Tab-separated table of C-alpha atoms in Angstrom:
chain	number	residue	atom	x	y	z
N	180	VAL	CA	69.620	79.571	59.531
N	181	ARG	CA	72.854	82.397	59.022
N	182	GLN	CA	73.545	84.182	62.545
N	183	LEU	CA	72.038	87.862	63.159
N	184	GLU	CA	74.806	89.740	61.389
N	185	GLU	CA	75.036	87.455	57.971
N	186	HIS	CA	70.638	87.716	58.099
N	187	GLU	CA	71.091	91.457	58.835
N	188	GLN	CA	74.030	91.642	55.917
N	189	SER	CA	71.441	90.249	52.769
N	190	CYS	CA	68.568	87.975	52.960
N	191	ILE	CA	65.374	87.520	50.860
N	192	PRO	CA	63.119	90.052	51.830
N	193	ASN	CA	60.198	88.538	53.197
N	194	SER	CA	62.347	85.585	54.809
N	195	LEU	CA	62.165	83.747	58.532
N	196	HIS	CA	65.048	84.073	60.302
N	197	ILE	CA	66.119	81.614	61.769
N	198	PRO	CA	70.070	80.833	63.296
N	199	LEU	CA	71.134	77.379	62.620
N	200	ASN	CA	72.091	76.686	66.778
N	201	SER	CA	67.913	77.654	67.426
N	202	VAL	CA	67.075	75.431	64.958
N	203	ARG	CA	65.702	72.759	67.756
N	204	GLU	CA	64.227	75.256	70.227
N	205	LEU	CA	62.228	75.968	67.539
N	206	ILE	CA	60.759	73.325	65.417
N	207	GLY	CA	57.457	73.299	67.575
N	208	SER	CA	56.603	76.712	67.107
N	209	LEU	CA	56.661	76.221	62.863
N	210	ASP	CA	53.528	75.400	61.220
N	211	THR	CA	54.054	72.107	60.294
N	212	THR	CA	52.053	72.005	56.837
N	213	LYS	CA	54.069	74.625	55.138
N	214	THR	CA	56.976	74.057	52.881
N	215	TYR	CA	60.747	75.229	54.164
N	216	VAL	CA	63.016	77.050	51.925
N	217	LEU	CA	66.317	77.220	54.345
N	218	TYR	CA	69.262	79.025	52.860
N	219	CYS	CA	73.067	79.873	54.497
N	220	ASP	CA	75.749	81.635	52.875
N	221	THR	CA	77.392	78.116	51.107
N	222	GLY	CA	74.632	75.535	51.913
N	223	GLN	CA	75.682	73.354	54.724
N	224	ARG	CA	74.340	74.894	57.701
N	225	SER	CA	70.685	74.596	56.141
N	226	ALA	CA	71.319	71.172	54.859
N	227	CYS	CA	72.090	70.375	58.488
N	228	ALA	CA	68.173	72.009	59.804
N	229	ALA	CA	66.141	70.906	56.558
N	230	TYR	CA	67.471	67.224	57.526
N	231	LEU	CA	66.037	68.130	61.090
N	232	MET	CA	63.075	69.543	60.254
N	233	ASN	CA	62.947	66.046	57.558
N	234	ALA	CA	63.171	64.436	60.666
N	235	TYR	CA	60.338	66.347	62.932
N	236	GLY	CA	57.722	65.860	60.290
N	237	TYR	CA	58.237	69.128	57.986
N	238	ASP	CA	58.625	69.371	54.593
N	239	ALA	CA	61.892	71.052	54.225
N	240	TYR	CA	64.644	71.838	50.903
N	241	ILE	CA	67.873	73.534	50.558
N	242	LEU	CA	68.798	76.435	49.038
N	243	GLY	CA	71.594	74.807	46.354
N	244	ASN	CA	74.707	76.653	47.538
N	245	GLY	CA	72.926	78.791	49.548
N	246	LEU	CA	72.930	82.002	49.164
N	247	GLN	CA	75.798	82.765	46.699
N	248	SER	CA	73.378	81.143	44.102
N	249	LEU	CA	71.147	83.209	44.681
N	250	ASN	CA	73.004	85.651	44.220
N	251	GLU	CA	75.029	84.980	41.268
N	252	MET	CA	71.606	84.015	39.559
N	253	ILE	CA	70.658	87.297	40.269
N	254	VAL	CA	73.644	89.035	38.576
């Protein structure tokens, strides 16, 4: 749920990019049978998007503390 510039700078390989401000617009095009793990830089935007997706019946989770936590685990 990061902005395009953020996603281009660093992302999880093969991840689907949908900025937070586009989630409502694109939510109907997502597969309801899949589980989604959402991430941003700190976890705040992904928490908003996960709340919305869960309200629409999607199985959505957040990457705790965002991409920062993943980078810390890799280093």
